PDB file of C-alpha atoms in Angstrom:
ATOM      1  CA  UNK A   1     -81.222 -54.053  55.922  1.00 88.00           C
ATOM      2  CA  UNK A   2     -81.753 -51.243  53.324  1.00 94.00           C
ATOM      3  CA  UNK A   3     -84.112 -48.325  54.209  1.00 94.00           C
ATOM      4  CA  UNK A   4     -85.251 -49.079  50.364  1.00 96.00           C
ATOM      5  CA  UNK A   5     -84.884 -51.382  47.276  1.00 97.00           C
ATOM      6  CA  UNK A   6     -86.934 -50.536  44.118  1.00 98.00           C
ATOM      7  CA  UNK A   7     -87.973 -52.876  42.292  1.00 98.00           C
ATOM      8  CA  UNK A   8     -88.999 -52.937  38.597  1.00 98.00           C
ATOM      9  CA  UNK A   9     -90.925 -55.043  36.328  1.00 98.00           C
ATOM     10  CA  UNK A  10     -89.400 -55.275  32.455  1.00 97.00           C
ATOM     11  CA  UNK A  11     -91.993 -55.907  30.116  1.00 96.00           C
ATOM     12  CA  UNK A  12     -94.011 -52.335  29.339  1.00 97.00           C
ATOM     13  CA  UNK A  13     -92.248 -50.902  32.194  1.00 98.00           C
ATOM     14  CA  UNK A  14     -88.837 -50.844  31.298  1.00 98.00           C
ATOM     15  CA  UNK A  15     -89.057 -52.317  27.563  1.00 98.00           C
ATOM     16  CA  UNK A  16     -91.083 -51.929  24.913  1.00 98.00           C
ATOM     17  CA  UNK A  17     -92.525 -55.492  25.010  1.00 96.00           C
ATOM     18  CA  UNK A  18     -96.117 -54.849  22.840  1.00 97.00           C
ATOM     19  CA  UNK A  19     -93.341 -53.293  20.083  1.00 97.00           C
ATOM     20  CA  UNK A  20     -91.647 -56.737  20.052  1.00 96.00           C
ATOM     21  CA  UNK A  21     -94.408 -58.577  19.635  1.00 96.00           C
ATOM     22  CA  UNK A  22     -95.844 -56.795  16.940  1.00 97.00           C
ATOM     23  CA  UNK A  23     -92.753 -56.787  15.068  1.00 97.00           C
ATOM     24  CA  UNK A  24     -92.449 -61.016  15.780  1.00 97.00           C
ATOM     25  CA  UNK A  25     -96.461 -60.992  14.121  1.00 96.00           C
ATOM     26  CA  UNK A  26     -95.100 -59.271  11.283  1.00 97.00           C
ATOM     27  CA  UNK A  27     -91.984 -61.617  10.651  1.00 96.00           C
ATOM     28  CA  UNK A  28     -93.985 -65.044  10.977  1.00 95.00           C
ATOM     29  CA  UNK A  29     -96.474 -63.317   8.454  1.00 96.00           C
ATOM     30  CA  UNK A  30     -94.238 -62.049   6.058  1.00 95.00           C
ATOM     31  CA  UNK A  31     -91.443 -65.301   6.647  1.00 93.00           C
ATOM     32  CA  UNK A  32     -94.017 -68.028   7.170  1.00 93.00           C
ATOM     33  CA  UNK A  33     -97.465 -67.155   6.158  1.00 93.00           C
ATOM     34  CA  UNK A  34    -100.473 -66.014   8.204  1.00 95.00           C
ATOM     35  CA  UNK A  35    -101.495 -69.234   8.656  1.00 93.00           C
ATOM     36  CA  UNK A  36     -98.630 -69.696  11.022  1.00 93.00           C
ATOM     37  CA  UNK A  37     -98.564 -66.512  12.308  1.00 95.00           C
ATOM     38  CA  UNK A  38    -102.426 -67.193  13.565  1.00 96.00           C
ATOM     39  CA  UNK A  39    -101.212 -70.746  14.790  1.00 95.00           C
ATOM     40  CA  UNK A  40     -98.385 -69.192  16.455  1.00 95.00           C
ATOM     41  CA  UNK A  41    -100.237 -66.476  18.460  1.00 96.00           C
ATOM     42  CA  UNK A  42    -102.859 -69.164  19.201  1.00 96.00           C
ATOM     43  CA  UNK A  43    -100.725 -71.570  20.803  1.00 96.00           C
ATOM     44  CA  UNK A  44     -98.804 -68.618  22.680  1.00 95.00           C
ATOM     45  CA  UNK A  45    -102.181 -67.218  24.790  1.00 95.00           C
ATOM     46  CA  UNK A  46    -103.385 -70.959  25.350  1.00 95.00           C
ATOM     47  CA  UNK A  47     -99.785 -71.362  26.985  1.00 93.00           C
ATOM     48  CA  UNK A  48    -100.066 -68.561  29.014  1.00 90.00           C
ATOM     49  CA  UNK A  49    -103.516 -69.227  30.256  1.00 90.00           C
ATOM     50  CA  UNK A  50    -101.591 -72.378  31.519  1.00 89.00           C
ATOM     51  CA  UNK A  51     -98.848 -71.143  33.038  1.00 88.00           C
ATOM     52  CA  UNK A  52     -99.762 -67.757  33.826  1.00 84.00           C
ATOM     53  CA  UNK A  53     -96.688 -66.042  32.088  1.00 86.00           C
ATOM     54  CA  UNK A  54     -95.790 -65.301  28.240  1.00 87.00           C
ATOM     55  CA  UNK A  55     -93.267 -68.359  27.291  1.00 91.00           C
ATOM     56  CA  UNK A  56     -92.384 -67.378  23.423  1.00 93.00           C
ATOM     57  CA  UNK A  57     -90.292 -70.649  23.037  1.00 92.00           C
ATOM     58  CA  UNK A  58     -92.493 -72.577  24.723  1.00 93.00           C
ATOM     59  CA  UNK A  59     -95.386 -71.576  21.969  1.00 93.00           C
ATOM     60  CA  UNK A  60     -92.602 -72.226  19.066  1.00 93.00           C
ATOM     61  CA  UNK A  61     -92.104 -75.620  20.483  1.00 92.00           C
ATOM     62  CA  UNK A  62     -95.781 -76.402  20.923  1.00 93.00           C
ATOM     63  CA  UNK A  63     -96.055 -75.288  17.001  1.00 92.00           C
ATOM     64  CA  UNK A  64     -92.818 -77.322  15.656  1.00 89.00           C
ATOM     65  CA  UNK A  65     -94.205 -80.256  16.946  1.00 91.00           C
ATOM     66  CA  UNK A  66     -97.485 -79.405  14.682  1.00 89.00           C
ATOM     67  CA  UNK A  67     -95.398 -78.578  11.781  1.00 84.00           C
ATOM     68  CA  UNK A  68     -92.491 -81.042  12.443  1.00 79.00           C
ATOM     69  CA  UNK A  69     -91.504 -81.805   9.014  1.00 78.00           C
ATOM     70  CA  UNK A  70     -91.077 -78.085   7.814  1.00 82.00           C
ATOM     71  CA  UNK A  71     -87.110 -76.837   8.242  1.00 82.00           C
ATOM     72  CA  UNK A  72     -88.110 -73.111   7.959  1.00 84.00           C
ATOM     73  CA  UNK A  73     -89.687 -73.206  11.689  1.00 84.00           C
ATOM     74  CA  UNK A  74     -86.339 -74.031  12.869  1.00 83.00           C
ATOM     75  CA  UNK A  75     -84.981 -70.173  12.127  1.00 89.00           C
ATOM     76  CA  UNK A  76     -88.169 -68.774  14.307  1.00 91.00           C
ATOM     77  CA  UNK A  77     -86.271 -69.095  17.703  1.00 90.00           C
ATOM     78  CA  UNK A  78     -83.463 -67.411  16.213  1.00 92.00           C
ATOM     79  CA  UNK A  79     -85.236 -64.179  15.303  1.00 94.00           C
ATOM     80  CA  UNK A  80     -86.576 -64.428  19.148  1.00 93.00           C
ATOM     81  CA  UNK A  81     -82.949 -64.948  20.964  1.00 91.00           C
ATOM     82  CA  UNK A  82     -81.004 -62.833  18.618  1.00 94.00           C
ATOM     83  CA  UNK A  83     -83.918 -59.684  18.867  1.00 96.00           C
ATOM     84  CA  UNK A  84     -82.176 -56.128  19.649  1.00 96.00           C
ATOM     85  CA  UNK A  85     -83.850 -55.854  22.761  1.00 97.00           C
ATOM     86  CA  UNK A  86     -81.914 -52.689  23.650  1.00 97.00           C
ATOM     87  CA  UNK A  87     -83.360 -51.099  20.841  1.00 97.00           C
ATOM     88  CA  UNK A  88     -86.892 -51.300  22.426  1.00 97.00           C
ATOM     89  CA  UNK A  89     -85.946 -50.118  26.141  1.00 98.00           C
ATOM     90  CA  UNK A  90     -87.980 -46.932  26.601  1.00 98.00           C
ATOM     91  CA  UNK A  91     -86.783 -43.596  26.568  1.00 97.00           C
ATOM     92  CA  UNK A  92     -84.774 -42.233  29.740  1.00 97.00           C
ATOM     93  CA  UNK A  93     -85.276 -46.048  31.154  1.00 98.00           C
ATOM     94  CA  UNK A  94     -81.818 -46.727  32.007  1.00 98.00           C
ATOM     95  CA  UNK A  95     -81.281 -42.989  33.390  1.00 98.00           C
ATOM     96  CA  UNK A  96     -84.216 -43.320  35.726  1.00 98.00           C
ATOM     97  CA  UNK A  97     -82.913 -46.572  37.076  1.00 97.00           C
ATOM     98  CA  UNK A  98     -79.432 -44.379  37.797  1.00 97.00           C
ATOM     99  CA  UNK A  99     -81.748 -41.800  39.511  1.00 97.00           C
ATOM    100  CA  UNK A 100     -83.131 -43.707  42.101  1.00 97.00           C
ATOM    101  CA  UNK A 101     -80.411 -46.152  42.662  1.00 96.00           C
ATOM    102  CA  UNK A 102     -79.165 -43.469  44.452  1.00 95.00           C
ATOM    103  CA  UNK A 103     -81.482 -43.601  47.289  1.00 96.00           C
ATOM    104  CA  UNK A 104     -81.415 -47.479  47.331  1.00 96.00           C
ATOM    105  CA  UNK A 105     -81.140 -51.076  45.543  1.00 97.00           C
ATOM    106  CA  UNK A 106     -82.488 -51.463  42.479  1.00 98.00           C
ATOM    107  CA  UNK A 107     -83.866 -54.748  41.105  1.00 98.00           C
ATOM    108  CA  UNK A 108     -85.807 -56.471  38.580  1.00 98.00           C
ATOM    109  CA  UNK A 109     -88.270 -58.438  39.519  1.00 98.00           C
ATOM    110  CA  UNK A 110     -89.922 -60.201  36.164  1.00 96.00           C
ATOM    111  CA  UNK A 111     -92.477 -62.916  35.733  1.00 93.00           C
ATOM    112  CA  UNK A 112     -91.343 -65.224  32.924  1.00 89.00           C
ATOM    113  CA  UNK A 113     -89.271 -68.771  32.034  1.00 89.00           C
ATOM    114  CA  UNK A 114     -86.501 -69.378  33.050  1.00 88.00           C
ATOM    115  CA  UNK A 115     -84.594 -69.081  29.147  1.00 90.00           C
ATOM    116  CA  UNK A 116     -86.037 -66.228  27.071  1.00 93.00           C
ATOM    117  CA  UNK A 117     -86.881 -63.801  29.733  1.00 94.00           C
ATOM    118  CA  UNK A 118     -83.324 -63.991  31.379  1.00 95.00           C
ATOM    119  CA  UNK A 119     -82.190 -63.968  27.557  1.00 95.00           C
ATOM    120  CA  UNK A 120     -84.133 -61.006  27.026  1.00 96.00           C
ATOM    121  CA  UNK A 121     -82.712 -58.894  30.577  1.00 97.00           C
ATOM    122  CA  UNK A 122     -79.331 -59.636  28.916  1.00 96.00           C
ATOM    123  CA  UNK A 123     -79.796 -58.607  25.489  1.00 96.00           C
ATOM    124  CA  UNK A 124     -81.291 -55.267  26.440  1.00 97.00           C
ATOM    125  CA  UNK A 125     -78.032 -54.397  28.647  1.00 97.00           C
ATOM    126  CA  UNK A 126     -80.450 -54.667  31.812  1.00 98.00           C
ATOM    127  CA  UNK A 127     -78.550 -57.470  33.832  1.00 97.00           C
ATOM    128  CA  UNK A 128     -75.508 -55.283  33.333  1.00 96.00           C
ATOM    129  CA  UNK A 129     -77.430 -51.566  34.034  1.00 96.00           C
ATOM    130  CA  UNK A 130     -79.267 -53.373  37.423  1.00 97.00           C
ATOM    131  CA  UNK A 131     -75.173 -54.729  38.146  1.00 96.00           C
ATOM    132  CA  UNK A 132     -76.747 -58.615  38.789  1.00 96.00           C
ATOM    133  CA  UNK A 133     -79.741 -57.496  40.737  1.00 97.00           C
ATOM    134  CA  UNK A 134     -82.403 -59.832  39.021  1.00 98.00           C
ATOM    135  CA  UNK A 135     -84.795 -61.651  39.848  1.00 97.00           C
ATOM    136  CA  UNK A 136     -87.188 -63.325  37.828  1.00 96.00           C
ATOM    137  CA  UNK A 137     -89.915 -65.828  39.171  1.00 95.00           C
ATOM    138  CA  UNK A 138     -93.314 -67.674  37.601  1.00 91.00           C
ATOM    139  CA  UNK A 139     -95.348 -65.570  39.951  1.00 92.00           C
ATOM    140  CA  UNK A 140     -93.575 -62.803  41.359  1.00 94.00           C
ATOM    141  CA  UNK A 141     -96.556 -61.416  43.709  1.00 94.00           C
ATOM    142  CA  UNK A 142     -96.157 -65.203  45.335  1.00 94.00           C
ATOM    143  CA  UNK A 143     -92.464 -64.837  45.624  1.00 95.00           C
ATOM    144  CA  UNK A 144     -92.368 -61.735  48.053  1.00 96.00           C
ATOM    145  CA  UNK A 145     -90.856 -64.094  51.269  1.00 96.00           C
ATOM    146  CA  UNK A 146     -87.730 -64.519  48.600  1.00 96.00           C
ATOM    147  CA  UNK A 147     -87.454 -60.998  48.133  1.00 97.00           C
ATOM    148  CA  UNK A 148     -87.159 -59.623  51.421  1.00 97.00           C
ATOM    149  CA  UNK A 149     -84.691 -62.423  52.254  1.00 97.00           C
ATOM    150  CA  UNK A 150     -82.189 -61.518  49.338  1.00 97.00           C
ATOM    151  CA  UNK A 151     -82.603 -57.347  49.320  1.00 97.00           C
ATOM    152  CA  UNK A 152     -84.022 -57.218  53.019  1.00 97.00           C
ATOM    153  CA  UNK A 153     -85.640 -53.501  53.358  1.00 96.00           C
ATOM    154  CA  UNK A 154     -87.341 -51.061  55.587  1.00 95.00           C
ATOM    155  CA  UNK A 155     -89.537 -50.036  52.775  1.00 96.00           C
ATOM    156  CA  UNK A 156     -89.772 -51.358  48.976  1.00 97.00           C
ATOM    157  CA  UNK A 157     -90.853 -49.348  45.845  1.00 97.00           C
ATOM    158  CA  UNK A 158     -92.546 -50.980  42.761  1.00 98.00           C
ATOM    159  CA  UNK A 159     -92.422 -49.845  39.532  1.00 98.00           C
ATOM    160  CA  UNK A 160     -95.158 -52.166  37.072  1.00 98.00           C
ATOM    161  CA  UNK A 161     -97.136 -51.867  34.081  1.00 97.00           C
ATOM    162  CA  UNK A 162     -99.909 -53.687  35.945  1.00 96.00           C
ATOM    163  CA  UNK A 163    -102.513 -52.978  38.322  1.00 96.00           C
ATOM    164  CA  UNK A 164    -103.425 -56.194  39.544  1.00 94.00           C
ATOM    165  CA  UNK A 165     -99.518 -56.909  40.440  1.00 96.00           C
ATOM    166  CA  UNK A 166     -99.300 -53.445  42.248  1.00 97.00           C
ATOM    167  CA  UNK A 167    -102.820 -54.366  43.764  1.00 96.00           C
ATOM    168  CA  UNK A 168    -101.084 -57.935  45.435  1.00 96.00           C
ATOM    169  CA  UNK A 169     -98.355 -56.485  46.682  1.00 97.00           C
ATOM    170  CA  UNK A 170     -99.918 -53.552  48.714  1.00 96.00           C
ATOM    171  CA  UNK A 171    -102.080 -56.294  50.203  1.00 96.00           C
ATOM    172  CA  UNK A 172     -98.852 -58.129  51.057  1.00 95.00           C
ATOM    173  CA  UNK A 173     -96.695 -55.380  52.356  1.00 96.00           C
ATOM    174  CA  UNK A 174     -99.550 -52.349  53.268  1.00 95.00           C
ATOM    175  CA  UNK A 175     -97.954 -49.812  54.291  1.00 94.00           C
ATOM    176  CA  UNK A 176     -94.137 -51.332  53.717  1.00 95.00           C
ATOM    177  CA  UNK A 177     -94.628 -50.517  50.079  1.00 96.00           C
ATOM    178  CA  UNK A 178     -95.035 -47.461  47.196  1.00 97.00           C
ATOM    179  CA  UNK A 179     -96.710 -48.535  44.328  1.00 97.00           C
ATOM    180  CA  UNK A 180     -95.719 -46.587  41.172  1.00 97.00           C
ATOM    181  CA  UNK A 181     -97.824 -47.498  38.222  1.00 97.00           C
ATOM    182  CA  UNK A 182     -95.978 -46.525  34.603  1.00 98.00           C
ATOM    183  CA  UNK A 183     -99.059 -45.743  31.887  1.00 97.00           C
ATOM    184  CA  UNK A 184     -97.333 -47.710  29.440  1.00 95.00           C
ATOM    185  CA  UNK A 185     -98.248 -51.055  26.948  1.00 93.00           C
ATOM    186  CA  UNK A 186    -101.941 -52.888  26.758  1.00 92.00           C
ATOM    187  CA  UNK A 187    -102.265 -53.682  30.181  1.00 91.00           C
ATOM    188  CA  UNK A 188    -101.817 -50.259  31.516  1.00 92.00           C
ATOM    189  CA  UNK A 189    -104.638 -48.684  29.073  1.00 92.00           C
ATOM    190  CA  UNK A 190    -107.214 -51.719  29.418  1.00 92.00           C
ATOM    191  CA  UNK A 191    -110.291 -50.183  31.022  1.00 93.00           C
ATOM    192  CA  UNK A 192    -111.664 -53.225  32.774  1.00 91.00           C
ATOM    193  CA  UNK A 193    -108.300 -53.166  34.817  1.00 88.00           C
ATOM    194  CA  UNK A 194    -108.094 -49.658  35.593  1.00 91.00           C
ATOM    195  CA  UNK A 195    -111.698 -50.064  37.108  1.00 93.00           C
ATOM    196  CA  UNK A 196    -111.513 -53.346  38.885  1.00 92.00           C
ATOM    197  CA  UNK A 197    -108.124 -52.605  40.027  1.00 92.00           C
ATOM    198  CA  UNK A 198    -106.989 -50.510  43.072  1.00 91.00           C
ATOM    199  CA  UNK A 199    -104.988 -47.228  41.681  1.00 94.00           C
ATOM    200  CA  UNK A 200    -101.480 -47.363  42.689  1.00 96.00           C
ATOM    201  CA  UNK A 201    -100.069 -44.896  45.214  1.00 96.00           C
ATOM    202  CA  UNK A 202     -98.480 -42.829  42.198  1.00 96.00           C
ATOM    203  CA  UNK A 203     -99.210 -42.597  38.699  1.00 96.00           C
ATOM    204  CA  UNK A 204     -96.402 -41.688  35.681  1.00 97.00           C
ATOM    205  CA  UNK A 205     -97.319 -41.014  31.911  1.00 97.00           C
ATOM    206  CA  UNK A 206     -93.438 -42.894  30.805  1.00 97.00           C
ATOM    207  CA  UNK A 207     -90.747 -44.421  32.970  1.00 98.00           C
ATOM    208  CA  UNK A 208     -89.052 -41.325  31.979  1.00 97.00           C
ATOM    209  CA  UNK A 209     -90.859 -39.135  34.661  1.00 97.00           C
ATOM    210  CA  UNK A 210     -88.848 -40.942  37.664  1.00 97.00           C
ATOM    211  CA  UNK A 211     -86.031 -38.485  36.549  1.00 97.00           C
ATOM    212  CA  UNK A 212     -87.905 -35.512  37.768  1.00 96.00           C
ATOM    213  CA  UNK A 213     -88.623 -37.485  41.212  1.00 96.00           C
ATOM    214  CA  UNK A 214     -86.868 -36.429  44.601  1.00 94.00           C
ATOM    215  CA  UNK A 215     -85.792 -38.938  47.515  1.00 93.00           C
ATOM    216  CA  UNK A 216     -88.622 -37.386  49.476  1.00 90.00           C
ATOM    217  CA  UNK A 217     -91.378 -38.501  47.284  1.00 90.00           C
ATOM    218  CA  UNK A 218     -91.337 -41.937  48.680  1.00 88.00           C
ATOM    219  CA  UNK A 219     -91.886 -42.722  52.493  1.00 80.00           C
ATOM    220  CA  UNK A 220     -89.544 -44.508  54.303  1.00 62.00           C
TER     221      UNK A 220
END
């Protein structure tokens, strides 16, 4: 039993995820044509409205199967696997994981499939900087049970891009948790989610600003 395990999302929290995706729209428009690139990002939303995570292969395999007989699609998932993912990790990320590691466990705990996500953790040096601690689940705000049975803890921190995660897991754990909500990516400056949701219990401009936290900033 830990006194306390943070726990951090990846995409917009601890990587630059809306960078990568804007740089994959402008390869498939420059490499294969807008027509593709429209197709592509098309297919990838209707997937995720689905399955309720982003699955980039999924979406290229959904699109080869429209465009079987063209050779060219066949390169796309190597731009995805092979991206320099460490390139897009945010500024002072890795140092701010160091920082509070101190105090307790840290963890990643993702959304996403079960090949380009882990793919992703691994290219961008995370698997090795959070030494094995990852976890990565369809829903993660339904897999809190699994959690607490593999880093069992007196008190949790969470570190997300999004509200409405923060918002399921303080109704899960109450009191048990700290929400810390990084202003960072699409989700975290859509208005409609900052007023629906409830605000977390802190607020950061840039994952950056956990290196100026102290151990008594968080209960527990």
């Amino acid at each position: 039993m830990h006194d306390m395990v943070f726990l951090f999302d990846v995409d917009n929290t601890l990587l630059d995820n809306d960078h990568v995706q804007y740089e994959l729209g402008m390869h498939l428009a420059a490499e294969y044509g807008q027509e593709t690139h429209d197709r592509y990002w098309a297919l990838f939303e209707d997937l995720r409205s689905t399955l309720g995570y982003a699955d980039y292969l999924g979406a290229l395999q959904r699109y080869r199967l429209e465009d079987l007989h063209n050779p060219k699609v066949l390169r796309i998932a190597n731009w995805l696997v092979d991206y320099p993912f460490a390139d897009r990790l945010y500024p002072k990320a890795l140092e701010a994981v160091q920082h509070v590691a101190a105090w307790g466990p840290a963890v990643i705990l993702s959304d996403g499939d079960a090949a380009f996500q882990p793919r992703k953790v691994e290219r961008s040096g995370l698997w090795r900087a959070f030494k094995d601690n990852v976890l990565i689940y369809v829903h993660k705000e339904q897999a809190l049970d699994d959690v607490e049975r593999l880093y069992p803890a007196r008190h949790y921190v969470m570190i997300d891009d999004k509200l409405r995660i923060l918002e399921a897991l303080k109704e899960n754990w109450g009191d048990r948790v700290t929400t810390v909500f990084p202003r960072q990516g699409h989700y975290a400056r859509d208005p409609e989610e900052l007023r629906k949701r409830r605000p977390a219990d802190i607020s950061i401009d840039a994952i950056g600003d956990l290196l100026g936290f102290r151990r008594d900033r968080f209960p527990g």
